Structure formats: structure tokens, C-alpha cells
XYZ file of C-alpha atoms in Angstrom:
448
model
C 13.013 -16.541 62.400
C 16.534 -17.447 60.142
C 16.966 -14.345 58.140
C 18.245 -15.790 54.664
C 21.253 -13.531 52.934
C 20.861 -14.098 49.049
C 24.641 -15.003 47.661
C 24.277 -12.758 44.685
C 23.138 -8.944 43.840
C 19.451 -9.173 41.992
C 19.732 -7.490 39.014
C 16.324 -7.346 38.589
C 14.310 -8.214 34.963
C 10.853 -9.007 34.886
C 8.908 -9.858 38.297
C 11.995 -9.841 39.645
C 13.310 -12.518 37.396
C 17.450 -12.970 38.164
C 19.630 -15.053 35.584
C 20.907 -17.546 38.229
C 23.634 -20.112 38.240
C 22.105 -22.986 40.507
C 23.276 -21.300 43.534
C 23.035 -24.348 45.708
C 23.426 -22.332 49.512
C 22.093 -19.050 50.664
C 23.448 -17.331 53.958
C 21.188 -17.066 56.930
C 21.106 -14.698 60.585
C 20.255 -15.939 63.601
C 20.715 -14.466 66.821
C 23.403 -12.544 65.282
C 25.339 -14.490 63.455
C 25.221 -16.532 59.434
C 25.371 -19.494 58.620
C 24.620 -21.049 56.096
C 21.528 -23.749 54.719
C 20.906 -25.085 50.724
C 18.009 -25.415 49.400
C 15.654 -26.873 50.860
C 16.499 -24.861 54.141
C 18.531 -27.643 56.261
C 21.546 -25.579 58.063
C 25.090 -27.142 56.294
C 27.401 -24.583 57.751
C 27.178 -24.437 61.916
C 26.868 -20.090 62.523
C 29.873 -18.545 62.372
C 30.356 -14.474 62.824
C 30.892 -13.027 59.676
C 30.251 -14.856 56.166
C 30.718 -13.768 52.679
C 30.975 -15.187 48.701
C 32.607 -14.528 46.498
C 32.574 -17.139 43.219
C 32.696 -19.859 43.810
C 33.431 -19.494 47.649
C 32.335 -19.286 51.003
C 34.696 -17.245 53.397
C 34.339 -17.431 57.317
C 34.996 -15.185 60.332
C 35.004 -16.652 63.531
C 36.503 -16.223 67.051
C 40.167 -14.535 65.550
C 39.786 -17.727 62.788
C 39.506 -17.308 59.189
C 38.361 -20.168 56.309
C 38.120 -20.219 52.688
C 35.318 -22.957 51.512
C 34.954 -23.981 47.620
C 31.429 -24.972 46.184
C 31.643 -28.348 48.069
C 32.114 -27.255 51.282
C 35.479 -28.436 51.354
C 38.374 -26.397 53.403
C 40.523 -25.343 50.756
C 42.613 -22.129 53.326
C 42.250 -21.514 57.508
C 44.841 -19.794 59.563
C 44.399 -17.066 62.420
C 43.488 -13.564 60.292
C 41.196 -10.783 60.756
C 40.629 -10.365 57.580
C 41.547 -13.134 54.353
C 40.929 -12.053 50.019
C 42.035 -14.247 46.618
C 45.727 -13.511 45.777
C 47.808 -14.912 42.585
C 48.950 -17.717 42.062
C 46.635 -20.223 45.464
C 48.229 -17.613 47.386
C 45.995 -15.218 49.904
C 46.158 -12.077 51.098
C 46.079 -11.659 54.219
C 45.526 -9.096 56.936
C 46.708 -9.402 60.497
C 47.663 -6.872 63.119
C 46.353 -4.275 61.406
C 48.854 -5.236 58.112
C 48.381 -6.949 55.318
C 50.832 -9.255 53.608
C 50.402 -12.688 50.849
C 50.447 -15.990 52.270
C 50.607 -19.485 50.699
C 47.503 -22.394 51.082
C 49.613 -23.531 53.867
C 50.538 -19.829 55.984
C 53.896 -19.672 54.758
C 54.513 -16.145 53.828
C 55.203 -14.989 50.913
C 55.027 -11.315 51.498
C 55.679 -9.687 55.226
C 53.020 -7.836 57.165
C 54.222 -4.937 56.350
C 51.374 -3.021 54.034
C 48.424 -1.455 54.258
C 47.056 -2.400 51.612
C 47.102 -4.985 48.976
C 45.740 -5.591 45.762
C 46.339 -7.649 43.113
C 47.211 -6.455 39.575
C 47.936 -8.925 36.674
C 52.023 -9.793 37.484
C 51.646 -8.707 41.311
C 50.827 -7.655 43.703
C 49.772 -3.197 44.653
C 51.319 -2.342 47.797
C 50.256 0.692 50.159
C 52.575 1.732 52.319
C 52.513 5.085 55.077
C 49.484 6.377 51.519
C 53.082 5.328 48.845
C 51.649 3.188 46.068
C 54.198 0.251 44.154
C 54.334 -2.796 43.673
C 55.799 -5.384 44.682
C 56.276 -9.433 42.803
C 54.637 -12.853 43.453
C 58.497 -14.236 45.463
C 57.333 -11.236 47.028
C 60.184 -8.837 45.403
C 59.547 -4.687 45.691
C 59.977 -3.962 42.113
C 57.879 -0.842 41.491
C 59.113 1.864 44.426
C 56.853 3.224 46.911
C 56.710 6.372 46.141
C 53.645 6.797 43.762
C 50.330 8.632 45.166
C 48.513 5.829 42.550
C 49.615 3.160 40.523
C 47.597 0.301 37.705
C 48.318 -2.226 35.064
C 47.451 -2.063 31.643
C 48.171 -4.814 30.095
C 52.779 -4.841 29.410
C 53.005 -1.186 31.456
C 51.632 0.280 34.769
C 50.505 3.843 34.401
C 50.843 5.073 37.829
C 50.444 9.262 39.317
C 54.037 10.961 40.827
C 53.160 14.589 42.121
C 49.651 14.610 40.737
C 50.417 13.561 37.119
C 50.185 10.469 35.227
C 53.337 8.522 33.380
C 53.663 5.131 32.806
C 56.037 1.895 33.545
C 57.212 -0.351 31.754
C 57.628 -3.593 34.115
C 60.324 -3.448 34.976
C 60.235 0.347 36.103
C 61.719 2.483 33.444
C 59.487 5.469 32.114
C 58.128 4.675 28.768
C 56.783 8.542 29.191
C 56.517 11.144 31.609
C 55.008 12.743 34.552
C 53.851 15.257 32.879
C 50.108 14.848 32.099
C 46.700 15.543 34.054
C 45.288 11.519 32.684
C 46.602 9.660 30.415
C 43.867 6.404 29.183
C 45.839 3.596 26.933
C 44.918 -0.146 27.364
C 48.796 -1.469 26.635
C 51.220 -0.314 25.468
C 53.080 -0.934 22.213
C 54.381 0.517 18.592
C 51.311 0.926 17.060
C 49.920 2.067 19.833
C 47.397 5.683 20.123
C 47.362 7.291 23.878
C 45.216 9.340 25.676
C 46.421 12.290 26.976
C 45.367 15.511 28.304
C 47.334 18.316 28.363
C 47.948 21.276 31.670
C 44.720 23.609 29.675
C 42.282 20.232 30.297
C 42.230 19.063 26.420
C 42.467 15.952 25.891
C 44.387 14.348 22.641
C 46.436 11.290 21.727
C 50.063 11.003 22.072
C 52.796 7.742 20.423
C 54.496 5.495 23.180
C 57.152 8.534 22.015
C 55.449 10.775 23.266
C 54.400 12.853 20.801
C 51.741 14.402 19.660
C 49.661 12.942 16.939
C 46.552 14.616 17.181
C 46.583 17.288 18.838
C 44.935 18.231 21.681
C 41.890 19.842 20.800
C 39.469 18.307 22.342
C 37.026 18.331 25.985
C 37.726 14.114 26.179
C 38.155 11.510 24.393
C 38.687 7.658 24.828
C 40.926 4.892 23.219
C 41.463 4.139 20.122
C 38.713 0.185 18.919
C 39.572 -1.094 15.733
C 40.314 1.726 14.018
C 38.066 4.762 16.280
C 38.220 6.787 18.853
C 34.641 8.307 20.470
C 35.606 12.467 20.882
C 33.881 15.323 21.840
C 34.758 18.763 21.026
C 34.549 21.944 22.828
C 30.887 22.777 21.410
C 30.068 18.440 23.184
C 30.005 17.880 20.141
C 30.454 14.214 19.810
C 32.555 11.820 16.846
C 34.394 9.083 15.740
C 37.706 9.991 13.841
C 40.897 8.227 12.652
C 43.961 7.763 13.402
C 44.617 10.958 11.169
C 42.008 12.063 13.037
C 40.237 12.977 10.426
C 36.456 12.292 11.054
C 34.443 9.407 10.285
C 31.538 9.698 11.942
C 28.901 12.692 13.503
C 26.285 14.088 14.794
C 25.664 11.909 17.727
C 24.769 12.473 21.249
C 26.573 9.053 23.012
C 28.011 6.159 21.422
C 24.986 3.286 22.263
C 27.165 -0.047 21.068
C 30.147 -1.828 18.799
C 31.634 -5.061 18.218
C 34.154 -5.477 15.626
C 32.108 -4.824 12.433
C 29.445 -2.491 13.936
C 28.633 0.834 15.818
C 26.039 1.626 17.165
C 25.535 6.010 18.371
C 22.457 7.473 19.699
C 21.223 11.271 18.445
C 20.245 13.203 20.129
C 16.292 12.961 19.609
C 17.075 9.187 20.656
C 17.269 7.335 17.080
C 19.516 4.527 17.337
C 22.478 4.741 13.727
C 24.330 1.323 13.571
C 27.618 2.417 11.594
C 30.208 -0.052 10.045
C 33.638 1.096 10.364
C 34.328 2.833 6.919
C 31.604 4.997 8.956
C 28.915 3.664 5.755
C 25.214 4.161 7.754
C 23.710 0.384 7.707
C 20.473 2.276 8.946
C 18.390 4.288 11.902
C 15.941 2.469 14.343
C 14.032 3.995 17.127
C 15.195 1.503 19.641
C 18.189 -0.589 19.890
C 18.851 -3.211 23.005
C 22.132 -4.417 23.462
C 22.177 -8.667 24.117
C 23.207 -8.749 27.839
C 23.747 -12.330 27.441
C 26.837 -12.154 25.273
C 24.446 -13.291 22.348
C 25.357 -11.393 19.014
C 21.708 -11.074 18.664
C 20.450 -7.262 19.619
C 16.792 -6.369 19.365
C 15.653 -2.944 16.998
C 12.555 -1.263 16.715
C 10.863 1.007 13.953
C 7.042 2.647 14.312
C 6.492 0.728 17.452
C 7.296 -2.759 15.393
C 10.083 -5.498 16.957
C 12.214 -7.465 15.259
C 16.867 -8.213 15.757
C 19.942 -7.497 14.165
C 22.950 -9.957 14.139
C 26.650 -8.883 15.523
C 26.544 -7.406 11.093
C 23.908 -5.278 11.298
C 22.037 -7.238 9.643
C 17.940 -7.353 9.779
C 18.555 -11.834 11.389
C 14.192 -11.261 12.574
C 11.890 -9.398 10.394
C 9.859 -5.918 12.449
C 7.051 -7.335 13.168
C 6.276 -8.014 16.922
C 4.582 -5.567 19.115
C 7.245 -5.847 21.463
C 9.806 -8.288 22.933
C 13.015 -9.147 24.989
C 15.914 -11.176 24.625
C 17.436 -13.836 23.318
C 18.162 -16.379 25.701
C 18.789 -20.377 24.959
C 17.118 -20.145 21.171
C 14.022 -18.300 22.814
C 12.880 -15.017 21.902
C 9.997 -14.036 24.171
C 7.317 -11.764 21.730
C 4.195 -9.783 21.212
C 1.793 -10.736 18.901
C -1.571 -9.684 19.051
C -1.249 -9.056 21.735
C 0.147 -12.083 23.632
C 3.579 -13.765 23.912
C 5.338 -16.664 22.568
C 8.141 -17.978 20.978
C 10.206 -17.829 18.366
C 13.590 -19.118 17.156
C 16.698 -17.700 15.203
C 14.537 -19.273 11.485
C 11.864 -16.737 13.191
C 9.928 -20.152 14.108
C 7.020 -20.258 17.029
C 8.329 -22.187 19.564
C 5.639 -21.354 21.828
C 2.258 -20.858 20.379
C 0.562 -17.027 21.012
C -0.852 -17.103 24.234
C 0.228 -15.590 27.771
C -1.461 -12.350 27.757
C 0.537 -10.077 30.598
C 4.681 -9.713 30.605
C 6.950 -12.862 29.509
C 10.792 -13.222 30.823
C 13.427 -14.181 29.957
C 14.455 -18.129 29.999
C 17.158 -19.383 32.535
C 17.746 -23.369 32.414
C 14.309 -23.516 30.382
C 12.536 -21.932 32.751
C 10.927 -18.123 32.387
C 9.072 -15.313 34.558
C 5.455 -15.256 33.714
C 3.313 -12.583 34.630
C -0.412 -11.991 33.981
C -1.914 -9.565 32.844
C -4.847 -7.295 31.067
C -2.793 -6.285 28.100
C 0.999 -7.319 27.022
C 3.368 -5.291 27.618
C 7.357 -4.682 27.972
C 9.177 -4.026 30.963
C 8.830 -5.040 35.110
C 5.762 -6.338 36.664
C 4.976 -6.987 40.124
C 2.596 -9.259 40.125
C 0.925 -12.431 39.298
C 3.906 -13.794 39.051
C 4.399 -17.325 37.610
C 6.320 -19.786 35.645
C 6.872 -21.509 32.140
C 9.433 -24.040 31.063
C 10.473 -24.064 27.382
C 7.440 -25.850 26.416
C 4.735 -23.058 27.781
C 3.547 -25.331 30.067
C 3.025 -23.689 33.728
C 5.023 -24.698 36.348
C 3.900 -22.359 38.879
C 0.657 -21.239 38.436
C 1.400 -16.190 38.229
C -0.661 -15.498 41.144
C 2.652 -14.326 43.379
C 3.816 -11.029 43.890
C 7.153 -11.754 43.052
C 8.505 -15.139 42.103
C 12.313 -16.246 41.447
C 13.582 -19.487 39.378
C 16.632 -21.372 41.271
C 17.003 -24.487 40.719
C 14.961 -27.859 39.954
C 11.726 -26.860 42.132
C 12.995 -24.502 44.005
C 12.075 -20.767 43.177
C 11.893 -18.229 46.133
C 7.810 -16.241 45.870
C 6.501 -13.485 47.430
C 3.787 -13.165 49.770
C 2.640 -10.022 50.430
C 5.128 -8.667 52.298
C 6.850 -12.175 52.904
C 9.367 -14.206 51.495
C 9.497 -18.380 50.974
C 12.042 -20.636 49.953
C 9.282 -23.155 47.677
C 9.101 -26.048 46.133
C 6.548 -25.507 43.820
C 6.268 -29.169 42.457
C 5.509 -30.708 46.544
C 3.278 -26.654 46.656
C 5.262 -26.220 50.083
C 7.075 -22.990 51.568
C 10.000 -24.473 52.706
C 11.702 -21.103 54.779
C 10.606 -17.694 55.328
C 12.106 -15.064 54.505
C 11.832 -11.388 54.534
C 12.168 -9.064 51.973
C 14.933 -6.499 52.989
C 17.331 -9.526 53.419
C 17.135 -9.197 49.132
C 19.764 -5.944 49.914
C 22.315 -7.569 52.607
C 24.577 -9.729 50.209
C 28.172 -10.114 51.787
C 31.199 -9.515 49.389
C 34.085 -10.918 49.734
C 37.342 -10.303 47.541
C 38.801 -7.599 45.562
C 41.062 -6.773 42.612
C 42.798 -3.204 41.357
């Protein structure tokens, strides 16, 4: 019996529904080796020793040979290496005889095999040799010497650690901020930058690019400025948002929940959510706030158990009149009215009538998971799961313990303790899976 390993981590939503970008292939295990099958359960890549997925590529290791396939299973790289990863400019980070180097797609050496570790940076590679770190450029030239305990690129500069102290280096290895701080935080380095700095007394403040204190180190913690405001917490564990002069703009909250270029949402100790603009003006207070996780500037809010939506400016665009709601996806918002789920659009017009009792997930590729239940509610459900389309038609009856839509007419269903690759149009189980396989995703590919 073959075991299937899902290629993407499962971020479980309603009924375990996962927003997948229509995967074409799955990794399966047989007799301790791995291969690929398609959505119909047909083997498309023969068994190998190791197999993983990184973005749209598959990486295999078999009898000392490393191979990278694109999403159409065409070989884009192959060589005799112990390990392989994606490098910069079409090159590859590879491991041979316990040492790492970088080669071209034709196996021409760019960086020789002499380093203990190599990681991608934006403009080169972070390399490690004998526990010391430095940076080499894309041509293999060492541009930051191997003498640091750690180093990372922050857009147009490097933050490094030397003798336990952090400092800032330019891309051409000039010291911009001396190595004298317990910790530094910044997004980029320019004349307007204020850098979060922790001194010897573990107090945090902000310095400028001339290494001068602009905001004194009086805080327990702080974050870099965003749109002119920074989050800080004082010694009494009180949270605030301050401006670049150190003046308090927003206070009296416990945590920073969300921000964009127009609004800030903070949470108080009673779990109320206050929406402010960057002038510190209070726009509204809600009992709950849920950021949209699908890139839409439309966020779910509630007051007194009534749900609606605000836009990225904090303006109410769907009135708070529903008993429950899910997130906007593909132009549809699942909402509860009179204990039944239906769907509305951004004009608050009913697109799918209120007819479903139980739980309703977000739409992905025109399909959402529906779980039949005795009452309508938000949250997870693990019984009587099926699928509906964006017309409100039931395309898979709600009778499975869990269902996950994949693509076309293919889904994954749970019956008892068993998982199946399932064609719901033909009502045919294509391949038997096992629940334990769901947590054994193989991921390859790293960067620093």
C-alpha cells in the first residue's frame, strides 16, 4: 500500500479546508522510498531515496545523485551531490564531502567547496567556516571577512555580531554603527533611519545613523518605526505607540494587533480592539477584530455578537448585522443570518441564499467546505463535511469526517480513520491514504 505525503503544510480552516494552488502531484512512500503520483493516483516519478518540494520544484536524491524537476517534471538541474538548494541568479547551493559550495546549472563551480554552511542573502551568500561568518558575492569573492558570530542583510546594509556585540556594516564592509550594542533592529539604513538599540543595561531606545541617541534608552522593548510610529513597552510593562520625537501618540493597550498605511488596531486588557489613524485619533472600538488572511483590505469586526466588515481605512463597509461571518475570498463573504449560512458580496447583496446550517468555510477556486450541524457557528468542525460551489449548489454531500478540495473534481476525504484521494463527480475513491501522512510534509530550501 502506498502512502501519500501532502506537499504543502496544512493550515486547517473550517473542516480542515486548505487553500491550495491546485497541486498536480503528491509524494508517496513505498518500501521506505518516495515517488510522485498525480491526482488520479498514477505514478509519474519512480521511487527514489529522498524527495521533497520547494515552491514549484521537486528535489530528489537517489544513489548519490541530486535532481531538481520543475512543475512539469522536466529536469532543470542534476549532479552528484549530497544536498542541493536554490542559490542566486540561477545557481545552486550544493554539498559535497561535508562542505558546501555554489555551482551553475551546468555544474561549473562558482564558490568552491570549502564552507560549513552557505545561505542566500539579497546580494550574495552568508558563509560559515570554523563557526565564523562572512559574506561572499555572486562571483565567489569574499566581501565581508569571516570573523563574525552572525551576520544578516537588512536591505542596504548588514547587521553583524562581533564579540557578542551588534553593529552595522555597509555593503562594502565599512562600519556604519560600531559594535557596542546588545541588540539592534532596523529595516534599512539611510539618513532618516532610527535604529532600535539595546544598551549594556538592557534598556532600549533609538539611535540615528550617526550613532547618537535620539530617543533615550528607557524602554523594556521596542520595534522599528512604521509610518512615523513605533511600538514600545516601558519598565512597568505599559505599551505605547510613540512618534519620532518620543512623544506618546497612543497608549493604554496591551498589544499591537494590526497596522497598514492608514490604520492601527490595538488590543486592550479586556480584549477590546481599538482602531486608530496615525494621528492617534480613535475611529472605533470593537469586541473582536480579524485580519483578512487572503490579501484583501476587508476585515471582520464585531460588537455585541453582531458581525460586519471594515476596510483598510477603518470605514464600515458591511454593517454589523450578522450573527457570524467568515473571511472575504473570491468576492464572497460567508455570513450567518437567522441561524443559517449564506454568502454576500461587498455591496452587502445576497449572492447565495441563507440555507446552510452548521459551518461554512471560505471559497477557494469556486468551492467552499460546508459542514452540516444542528446549529450554525463559526470555527472548526470535524463531522458531516461536504462541498458547495459559488452558486450555492452542494457538489459533495456533507457526510465525511473531513474534506479538502484540491482541484477539478478531486478532493481528499476522511472516512473513519482513513484518508482517500476522491473523485467526487464519479463518486470514486482513487487512492487510500493514512492520517499520519498529513503531518509528514517534506520541505527543502532555506535562506537566511
